[in-house]
Coordinates of C-alpha atoms in Angstrom, one line a residue:
X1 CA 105.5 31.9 12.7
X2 CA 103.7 31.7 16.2
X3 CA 100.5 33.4 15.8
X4 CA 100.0 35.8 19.0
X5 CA 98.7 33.8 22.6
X6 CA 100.3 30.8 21.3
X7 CA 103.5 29.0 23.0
X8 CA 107.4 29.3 22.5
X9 CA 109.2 26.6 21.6
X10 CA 110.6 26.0 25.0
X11 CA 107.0 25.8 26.4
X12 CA 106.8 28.1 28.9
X13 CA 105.2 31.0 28.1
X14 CA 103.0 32.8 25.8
X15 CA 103.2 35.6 23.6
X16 CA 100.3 38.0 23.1
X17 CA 103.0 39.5 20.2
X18 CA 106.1 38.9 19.1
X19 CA 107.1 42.8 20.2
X20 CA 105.8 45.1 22.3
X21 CA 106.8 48.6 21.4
X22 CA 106.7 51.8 23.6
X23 CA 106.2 54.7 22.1
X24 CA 103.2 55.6 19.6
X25 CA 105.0 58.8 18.5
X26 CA 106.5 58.8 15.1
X27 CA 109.6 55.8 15.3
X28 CA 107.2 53.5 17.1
X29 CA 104.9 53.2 14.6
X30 CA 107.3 53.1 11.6
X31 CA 108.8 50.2 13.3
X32 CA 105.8 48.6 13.5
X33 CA 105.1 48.7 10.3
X34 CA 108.3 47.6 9.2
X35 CA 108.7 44.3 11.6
X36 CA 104.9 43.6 10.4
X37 CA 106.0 44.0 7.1
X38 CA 108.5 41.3 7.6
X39 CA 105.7 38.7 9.6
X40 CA 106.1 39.9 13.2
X41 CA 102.9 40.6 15.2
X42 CA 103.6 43.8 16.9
X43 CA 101.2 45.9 19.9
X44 CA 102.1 49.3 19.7
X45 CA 101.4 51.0 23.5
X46 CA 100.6 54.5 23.1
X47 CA 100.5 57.3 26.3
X48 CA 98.3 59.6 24.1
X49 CA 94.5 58.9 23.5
X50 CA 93.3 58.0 19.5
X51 CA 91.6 61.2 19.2
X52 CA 94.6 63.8 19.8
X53 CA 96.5 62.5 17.1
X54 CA 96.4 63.4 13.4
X55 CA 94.9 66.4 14.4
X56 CA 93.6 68.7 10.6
X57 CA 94.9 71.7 12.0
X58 CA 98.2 73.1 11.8
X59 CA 100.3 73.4 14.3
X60 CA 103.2 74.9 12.9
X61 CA 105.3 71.8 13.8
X62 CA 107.1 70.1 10.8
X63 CA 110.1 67.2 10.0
X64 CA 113.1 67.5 7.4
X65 CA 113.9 64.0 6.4
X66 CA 116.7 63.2 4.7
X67 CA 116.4 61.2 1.0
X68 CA 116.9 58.1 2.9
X69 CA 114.2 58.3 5.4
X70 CA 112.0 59.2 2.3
X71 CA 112.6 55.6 0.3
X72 CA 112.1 54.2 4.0
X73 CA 108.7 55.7 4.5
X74 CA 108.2 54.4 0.8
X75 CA 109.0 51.1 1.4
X76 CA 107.0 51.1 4.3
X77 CA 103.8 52.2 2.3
X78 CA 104.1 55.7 4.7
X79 CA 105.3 57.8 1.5
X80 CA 102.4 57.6 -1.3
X81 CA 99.8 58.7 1.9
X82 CA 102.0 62.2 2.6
X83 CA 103.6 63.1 -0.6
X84 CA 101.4 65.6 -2.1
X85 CA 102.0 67.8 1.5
X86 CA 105.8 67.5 1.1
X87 CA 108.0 69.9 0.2
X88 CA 111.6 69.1 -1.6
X89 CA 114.3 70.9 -0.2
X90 CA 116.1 71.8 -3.4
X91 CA 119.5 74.1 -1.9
X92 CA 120.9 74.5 2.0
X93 CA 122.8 77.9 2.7
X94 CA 125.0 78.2 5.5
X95 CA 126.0 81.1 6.8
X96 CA 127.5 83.2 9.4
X97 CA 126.4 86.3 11.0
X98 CA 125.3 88.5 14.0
X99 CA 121.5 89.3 14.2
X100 CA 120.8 92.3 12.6
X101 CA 124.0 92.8 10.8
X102 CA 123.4 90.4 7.9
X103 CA 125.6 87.2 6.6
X104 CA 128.7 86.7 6.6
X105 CA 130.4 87.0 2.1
X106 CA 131.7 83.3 3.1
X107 CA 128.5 81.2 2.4
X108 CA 128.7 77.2 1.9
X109 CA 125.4 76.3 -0.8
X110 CA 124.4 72.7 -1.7
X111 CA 122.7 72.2 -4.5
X112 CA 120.7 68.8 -5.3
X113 CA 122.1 68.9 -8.7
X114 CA 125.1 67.7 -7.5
X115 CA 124.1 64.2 -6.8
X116 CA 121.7 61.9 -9.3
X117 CA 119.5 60.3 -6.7
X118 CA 117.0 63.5 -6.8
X119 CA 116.6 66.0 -3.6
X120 CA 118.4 65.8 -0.5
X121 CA 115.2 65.6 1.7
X122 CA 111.8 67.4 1.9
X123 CA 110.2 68.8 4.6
X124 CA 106.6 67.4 5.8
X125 CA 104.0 68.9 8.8
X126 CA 103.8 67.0 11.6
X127 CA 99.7 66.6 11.1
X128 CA 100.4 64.6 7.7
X129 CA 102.6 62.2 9.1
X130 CA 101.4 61.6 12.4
X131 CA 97.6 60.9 10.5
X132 CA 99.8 58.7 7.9
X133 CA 101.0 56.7 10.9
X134 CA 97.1 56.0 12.3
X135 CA 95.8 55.2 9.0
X136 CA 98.5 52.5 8.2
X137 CA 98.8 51.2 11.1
X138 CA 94.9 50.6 11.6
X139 CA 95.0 49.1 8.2
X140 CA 98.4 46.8 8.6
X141 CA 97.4 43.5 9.6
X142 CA 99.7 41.8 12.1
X143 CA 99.8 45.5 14.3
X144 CA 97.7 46.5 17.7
X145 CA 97.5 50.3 18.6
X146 CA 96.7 50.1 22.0
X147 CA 95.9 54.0 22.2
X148 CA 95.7 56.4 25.8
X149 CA 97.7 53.8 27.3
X150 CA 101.1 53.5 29.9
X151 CA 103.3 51.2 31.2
X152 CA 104.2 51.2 34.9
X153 CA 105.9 47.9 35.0
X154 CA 108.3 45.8 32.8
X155 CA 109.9 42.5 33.4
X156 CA 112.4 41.0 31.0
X157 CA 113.8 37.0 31.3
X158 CA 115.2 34.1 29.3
X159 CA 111.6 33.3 28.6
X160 CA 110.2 36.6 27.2
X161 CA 109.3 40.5 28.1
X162 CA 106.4 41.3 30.3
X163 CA 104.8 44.9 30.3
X164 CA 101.7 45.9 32.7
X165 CA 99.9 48.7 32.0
X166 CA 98.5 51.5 33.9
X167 CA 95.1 49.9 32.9
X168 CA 95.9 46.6 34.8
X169 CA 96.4 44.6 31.7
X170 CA 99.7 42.8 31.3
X171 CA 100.9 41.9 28.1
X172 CA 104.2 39.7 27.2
X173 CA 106.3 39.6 23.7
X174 CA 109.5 37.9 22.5
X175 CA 111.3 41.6 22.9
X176 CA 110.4 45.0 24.1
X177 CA 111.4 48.1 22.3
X178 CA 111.2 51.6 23.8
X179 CA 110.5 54.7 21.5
X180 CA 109.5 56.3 24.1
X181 CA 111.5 59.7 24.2
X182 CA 114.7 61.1 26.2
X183 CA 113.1 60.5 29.3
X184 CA 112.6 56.5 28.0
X185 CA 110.4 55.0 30.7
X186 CA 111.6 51.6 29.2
X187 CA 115.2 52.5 29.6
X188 CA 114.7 53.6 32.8
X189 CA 113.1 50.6 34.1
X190 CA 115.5 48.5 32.6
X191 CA 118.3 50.5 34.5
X192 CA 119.9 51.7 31.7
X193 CA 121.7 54.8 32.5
X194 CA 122.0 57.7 30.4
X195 CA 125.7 60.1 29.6
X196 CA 124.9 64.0 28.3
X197 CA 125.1 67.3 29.5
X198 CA 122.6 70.4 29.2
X199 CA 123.6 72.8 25.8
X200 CA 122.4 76.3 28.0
X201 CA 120.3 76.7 24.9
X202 CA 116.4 76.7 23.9
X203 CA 114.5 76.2 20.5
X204 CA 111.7 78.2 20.0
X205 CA 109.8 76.7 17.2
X206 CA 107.2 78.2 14.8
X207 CA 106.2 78.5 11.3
X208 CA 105.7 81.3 9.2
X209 CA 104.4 82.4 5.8
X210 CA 106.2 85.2 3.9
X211 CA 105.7 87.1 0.8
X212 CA 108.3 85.6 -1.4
X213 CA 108.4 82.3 -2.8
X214 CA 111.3 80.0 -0.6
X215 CA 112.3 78.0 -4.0
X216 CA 113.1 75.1 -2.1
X217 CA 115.9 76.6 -0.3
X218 CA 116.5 75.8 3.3
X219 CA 118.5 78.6 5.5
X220 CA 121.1 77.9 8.5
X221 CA 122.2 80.8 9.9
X222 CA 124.7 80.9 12.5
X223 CA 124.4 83.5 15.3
X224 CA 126.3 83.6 19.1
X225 CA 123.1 82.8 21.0
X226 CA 122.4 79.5 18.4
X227 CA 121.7 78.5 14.8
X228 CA 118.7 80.3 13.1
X229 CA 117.1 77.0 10.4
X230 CA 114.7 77.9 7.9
X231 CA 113.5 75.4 6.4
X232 CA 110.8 75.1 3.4
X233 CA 107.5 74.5 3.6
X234 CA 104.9 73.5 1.1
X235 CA 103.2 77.4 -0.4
X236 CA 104.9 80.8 1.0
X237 CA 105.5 79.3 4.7
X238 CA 108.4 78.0 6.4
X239 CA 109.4 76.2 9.1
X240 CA 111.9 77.9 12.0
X241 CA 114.3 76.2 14.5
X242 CA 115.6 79.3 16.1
X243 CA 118.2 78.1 19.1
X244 CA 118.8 80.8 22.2
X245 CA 120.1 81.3 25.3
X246 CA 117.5 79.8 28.1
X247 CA 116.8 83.5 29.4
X248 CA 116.2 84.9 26.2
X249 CA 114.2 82.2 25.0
X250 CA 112.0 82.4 28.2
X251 CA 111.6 86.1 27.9
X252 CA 110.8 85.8 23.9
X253 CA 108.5 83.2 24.3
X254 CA 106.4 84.7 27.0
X255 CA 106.3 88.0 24.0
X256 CA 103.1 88.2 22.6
X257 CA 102.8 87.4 18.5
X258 CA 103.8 90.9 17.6
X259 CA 106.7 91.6 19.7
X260 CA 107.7 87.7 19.1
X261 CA 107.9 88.3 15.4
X262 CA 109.8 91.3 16.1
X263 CA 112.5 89.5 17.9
X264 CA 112.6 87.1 15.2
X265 CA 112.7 89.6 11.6
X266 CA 116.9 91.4 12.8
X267 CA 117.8 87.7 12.6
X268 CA 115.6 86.0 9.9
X269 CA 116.0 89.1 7.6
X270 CA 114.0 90.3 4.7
X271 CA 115.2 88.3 1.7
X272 CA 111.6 86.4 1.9
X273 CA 109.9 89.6 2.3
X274 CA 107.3 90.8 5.1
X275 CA 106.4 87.7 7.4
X276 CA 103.9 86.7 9.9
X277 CA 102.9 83.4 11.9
X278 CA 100.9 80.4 10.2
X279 CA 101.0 77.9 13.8
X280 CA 101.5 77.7 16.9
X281 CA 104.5 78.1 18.7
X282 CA 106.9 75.8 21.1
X283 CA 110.1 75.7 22.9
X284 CA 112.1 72.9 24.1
X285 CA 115.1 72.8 25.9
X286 CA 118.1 71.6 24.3
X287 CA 120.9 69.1 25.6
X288 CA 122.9 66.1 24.1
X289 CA 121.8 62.6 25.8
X290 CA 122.4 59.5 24.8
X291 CA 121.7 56.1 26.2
X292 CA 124.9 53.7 27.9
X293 CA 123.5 51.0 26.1
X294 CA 121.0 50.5 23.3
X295 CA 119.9 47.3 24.1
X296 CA 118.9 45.1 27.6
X297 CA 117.9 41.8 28.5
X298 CA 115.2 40.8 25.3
X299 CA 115.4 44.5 24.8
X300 CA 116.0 47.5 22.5
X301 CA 116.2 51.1 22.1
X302 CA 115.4 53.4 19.4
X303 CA 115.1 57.2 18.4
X304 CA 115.7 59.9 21.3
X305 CA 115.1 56.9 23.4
X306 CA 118.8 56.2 22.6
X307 CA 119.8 59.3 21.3
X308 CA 119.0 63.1 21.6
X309 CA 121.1 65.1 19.5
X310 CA 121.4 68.7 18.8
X311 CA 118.9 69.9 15.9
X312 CA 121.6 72.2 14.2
X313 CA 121.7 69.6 11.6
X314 CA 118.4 68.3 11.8
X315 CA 119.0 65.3 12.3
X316 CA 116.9 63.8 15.2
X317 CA 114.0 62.0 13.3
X318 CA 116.6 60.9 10.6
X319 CA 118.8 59.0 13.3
X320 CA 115.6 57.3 14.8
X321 CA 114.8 56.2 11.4
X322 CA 118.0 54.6 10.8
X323 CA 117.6 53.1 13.6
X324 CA 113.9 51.4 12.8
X325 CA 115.3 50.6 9.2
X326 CA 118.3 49.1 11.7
X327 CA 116.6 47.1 13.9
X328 CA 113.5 46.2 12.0
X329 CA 116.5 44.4 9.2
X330 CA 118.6 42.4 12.6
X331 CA 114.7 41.2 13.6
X332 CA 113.1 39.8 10.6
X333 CA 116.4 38.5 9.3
X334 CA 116.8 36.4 12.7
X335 CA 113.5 35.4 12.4
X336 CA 113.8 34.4 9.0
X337 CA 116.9 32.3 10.2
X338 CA 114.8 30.5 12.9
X339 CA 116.6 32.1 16.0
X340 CA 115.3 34.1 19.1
X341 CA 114.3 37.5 18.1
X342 CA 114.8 38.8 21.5
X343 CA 118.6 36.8 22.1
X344 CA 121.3 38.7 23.2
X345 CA 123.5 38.3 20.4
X346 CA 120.3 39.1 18.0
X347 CA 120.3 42.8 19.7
X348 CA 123.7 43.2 20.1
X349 CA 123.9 43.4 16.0
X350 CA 121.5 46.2 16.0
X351 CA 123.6 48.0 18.9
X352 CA 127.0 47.3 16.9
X353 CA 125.5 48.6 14.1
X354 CA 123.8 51.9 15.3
X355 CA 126.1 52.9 18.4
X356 CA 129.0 53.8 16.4
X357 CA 127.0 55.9 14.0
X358 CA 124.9 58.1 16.8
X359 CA 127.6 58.5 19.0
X360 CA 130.0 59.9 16.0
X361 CA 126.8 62.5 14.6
X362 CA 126.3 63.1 18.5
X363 CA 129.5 64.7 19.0
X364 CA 129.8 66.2 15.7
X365 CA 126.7 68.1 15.8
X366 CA 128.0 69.1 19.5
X367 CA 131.4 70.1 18.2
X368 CA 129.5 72.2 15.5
X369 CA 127.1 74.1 17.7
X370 CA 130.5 74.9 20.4
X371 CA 132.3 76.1 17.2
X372 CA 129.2 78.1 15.4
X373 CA 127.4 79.3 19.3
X374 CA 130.1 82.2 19.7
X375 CA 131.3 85.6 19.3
X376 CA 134.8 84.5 19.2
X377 CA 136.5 86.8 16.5
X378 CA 139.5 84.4 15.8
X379 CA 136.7 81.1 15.4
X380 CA 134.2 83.4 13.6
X381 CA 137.3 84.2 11.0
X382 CA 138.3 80.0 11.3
X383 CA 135.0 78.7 10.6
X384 CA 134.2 81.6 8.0
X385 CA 137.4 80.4 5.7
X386 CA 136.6 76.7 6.5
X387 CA 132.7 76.9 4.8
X388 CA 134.7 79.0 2.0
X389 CA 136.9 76.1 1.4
X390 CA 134.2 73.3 1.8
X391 CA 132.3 75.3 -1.1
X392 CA 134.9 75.7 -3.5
X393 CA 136.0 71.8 -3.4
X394 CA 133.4 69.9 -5.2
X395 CA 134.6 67.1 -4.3
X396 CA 133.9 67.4 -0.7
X397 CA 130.7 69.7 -0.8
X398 CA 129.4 66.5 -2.5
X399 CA 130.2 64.4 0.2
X400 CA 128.6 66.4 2.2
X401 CA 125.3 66.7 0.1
X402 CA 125.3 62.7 0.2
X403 CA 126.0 62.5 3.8
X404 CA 122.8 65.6 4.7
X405 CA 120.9 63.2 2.4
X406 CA 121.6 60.5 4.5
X407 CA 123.1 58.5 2.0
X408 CA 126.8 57.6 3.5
X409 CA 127.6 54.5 5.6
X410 CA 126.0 51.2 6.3
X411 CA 122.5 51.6 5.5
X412 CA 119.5 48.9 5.8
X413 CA 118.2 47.6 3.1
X414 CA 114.9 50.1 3.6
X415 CA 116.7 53.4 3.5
X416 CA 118.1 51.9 0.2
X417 CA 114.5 51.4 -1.2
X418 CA 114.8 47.9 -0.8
X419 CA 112.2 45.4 0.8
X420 CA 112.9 43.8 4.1

């Protein structure tokens, strides 16, 4: 392997990495730690300065990742650092409802039991992981964190990528990968347009703690105005995903904590006993975006960079973690094989493999939210009998348990537990 500042074969021009990665949020840096895993030299260029991340305090913010993510953080020594803040998520109840009035009888319940590979997923705060991510990275050899830094330029050729940052520095790679978000700066200047439309819907995001214990059970409750998700955290908290209409999001944001938690207890109900807030809260406008193409010349996209999904399934950090475990496989394997790692037939394998996949779960999860976002009497009644029938098949409720645990389709050899 070229050691960084050293020359390509064909001479003419240096490398001060073998990739540059965008993006210092949560994908970017398990990339990094995969490709360095597999004897790449990776600078990781990061917007927000060292000291405002891994923050101790909690901010109510928190991640479900599927079983597969988990052996993927595992094999990427990101799982041993986190796993006594985790939280198994043991059963998911679906339901169907109107705020205030209570479930609908037709309920669809998975249950871990049902598959032998142990719990579907767990659910981790954002602090833990975030602080996992700076601690491994500044410990991984092979890996630069170039922190409270931005890119206002990129250039991309036969020879290599170059990136200049805000700073003045310019720095050059054998690929560039952007993890940097739906608004991808990277895409962008690679002029990489985007397809999506806006969902007219808002999550307002929060954590709680309640009286009664949560068992491991997360909660997806399906309202007119959006999906309710509670989902378990570690002690009597949990976290919520509550999806509404932009107005009334706007008005019960601006609500002070009282009132808020008022809005929220006709539709969370009392089954967990009185509630209050544990963190912060946020809201983010929701919409389905997703990138023409994943890759460019000598580069790649990953995570809401390429995709932004609907969270009704929860599904956004899982997706950008297949694609890591995707494209950190497609890099080390070429490199392994002597070719270019930043070829156009190298990063059309990882497109091939991941487009298919993210475009399928993209208009799922968009079909799901049209069919559940209603107060249609005659789809309330369809939808009602369909999670009736999905629950009394085994067969397929399984399938389903495999596929929320991320285990169905053409994994990488990481989100099978398996080394690069």
């Amino acid at each position: 392997m070229d050691n960084p500042a050293t020359a390509d074969i064909l001479g003419f021009m240096k490398y001060d990495s073998d990739v540059v990665i965008v993006g210092g949020g949560l994908n970017g840096p398990a990339l990094a730690l995969a490709l360095a895993q597999g004897g790449l030299d990776v600078t990781v260029i990061d917007a927000l300065p060292q000291d405002t991340r891994g923050d101790d305090d909690f901010d109510g913010r928190g991640y479900a990742l599927a079983l597969a993510s988990q052996r993927l953080l595992a094999a990427i020594g990101i799982w041993s650092r986190i796993v006594d803040n985790t939280q198994p998520i043991l059963q998911v109840k679906a339901t169907d409802g109107r705020a205030g009035e209570g479930p609908s009888p037709f309920v669809l319940e998975f249950d871990h039991a049902e598959i032998e590979e142990g719990p579907m997923g767990y659910m981790v705060e954002d602090r833990y992981l975030r602080r996992a991510f700076l601690t491994a990275m500044a410990e991984a050899p092979g890996i630069t964190h170039l922190s409270g830094e931005t890119v206002v330029a990129q250039d991309t050729g036969a020879g290599g990528a170059t990136v200049t940052l805000a700073s003045g520095r310019s720095l050059t790679a054998r690929v560039l990968i952007g993890c940097d978000g739906r608004s991808s700066g990277t895409a962008r200047r690679a002029g990489i347009t985007r397809t999506g439309w806006d969902y007219g819907q808002t999550a307002l995001v929060c954590a709680i703690g309640h009286e009664r214990p949560h068992n491991g059970i997360a909660h997806q409750f399906f309202m007119p105005p959006g999906p309710l998700a509670i989902l378990p955290l570690p002690g009597n908290r949990s976290s919520i995903v509550w999806s509404e209409t932009h107005a009334n999001a706007k008005t019960i944001q601006a609500l002070d904590d009282d009132a808020y938690l008022n809005a929220l207890r006709p539709r969370f109900g009392d089954f967990l006993g009185e509630i209050h807030l544990a963190g912060a809260r946020f809201s983010y406008p929701l919409n389905l975006t997703l990138a023409n193409s994943f890759v460019g010349d000598r580069l790649a996209l990953v995570g809401d960079a390429a995709h932004g999904v609907h969270p009704i399934a929860g599904q956004g950090l899982n997706l950008g973690l297949r694609d890591v475990g995707a494209l950190a496989e497609v890099l080390v394997d070429a490199r392994r094989r002597g070719e270019d790692i930043g070829a156009v037939d190298v990063l059309e394998r990882y497109q091939r493999w991941r487009r298919w996949d993210t475009a399928t779960l993209a208009l799922a999860t968009d079909g799901f939210n049209k069919l559940f976002s209603n107060d249609n009497s005659l789809l309330r009644g369809l939808r009602d009998l369909g999670m009736g029938a999905v629950n009394a098949l085994p067969g397929l409720r399984r399938r389903f348990i495999r596929e929320a645990a991320g285990l169905n389709g053409d994994l990488p050899r990481l989100m099978q537990g398996r080394p690069l």
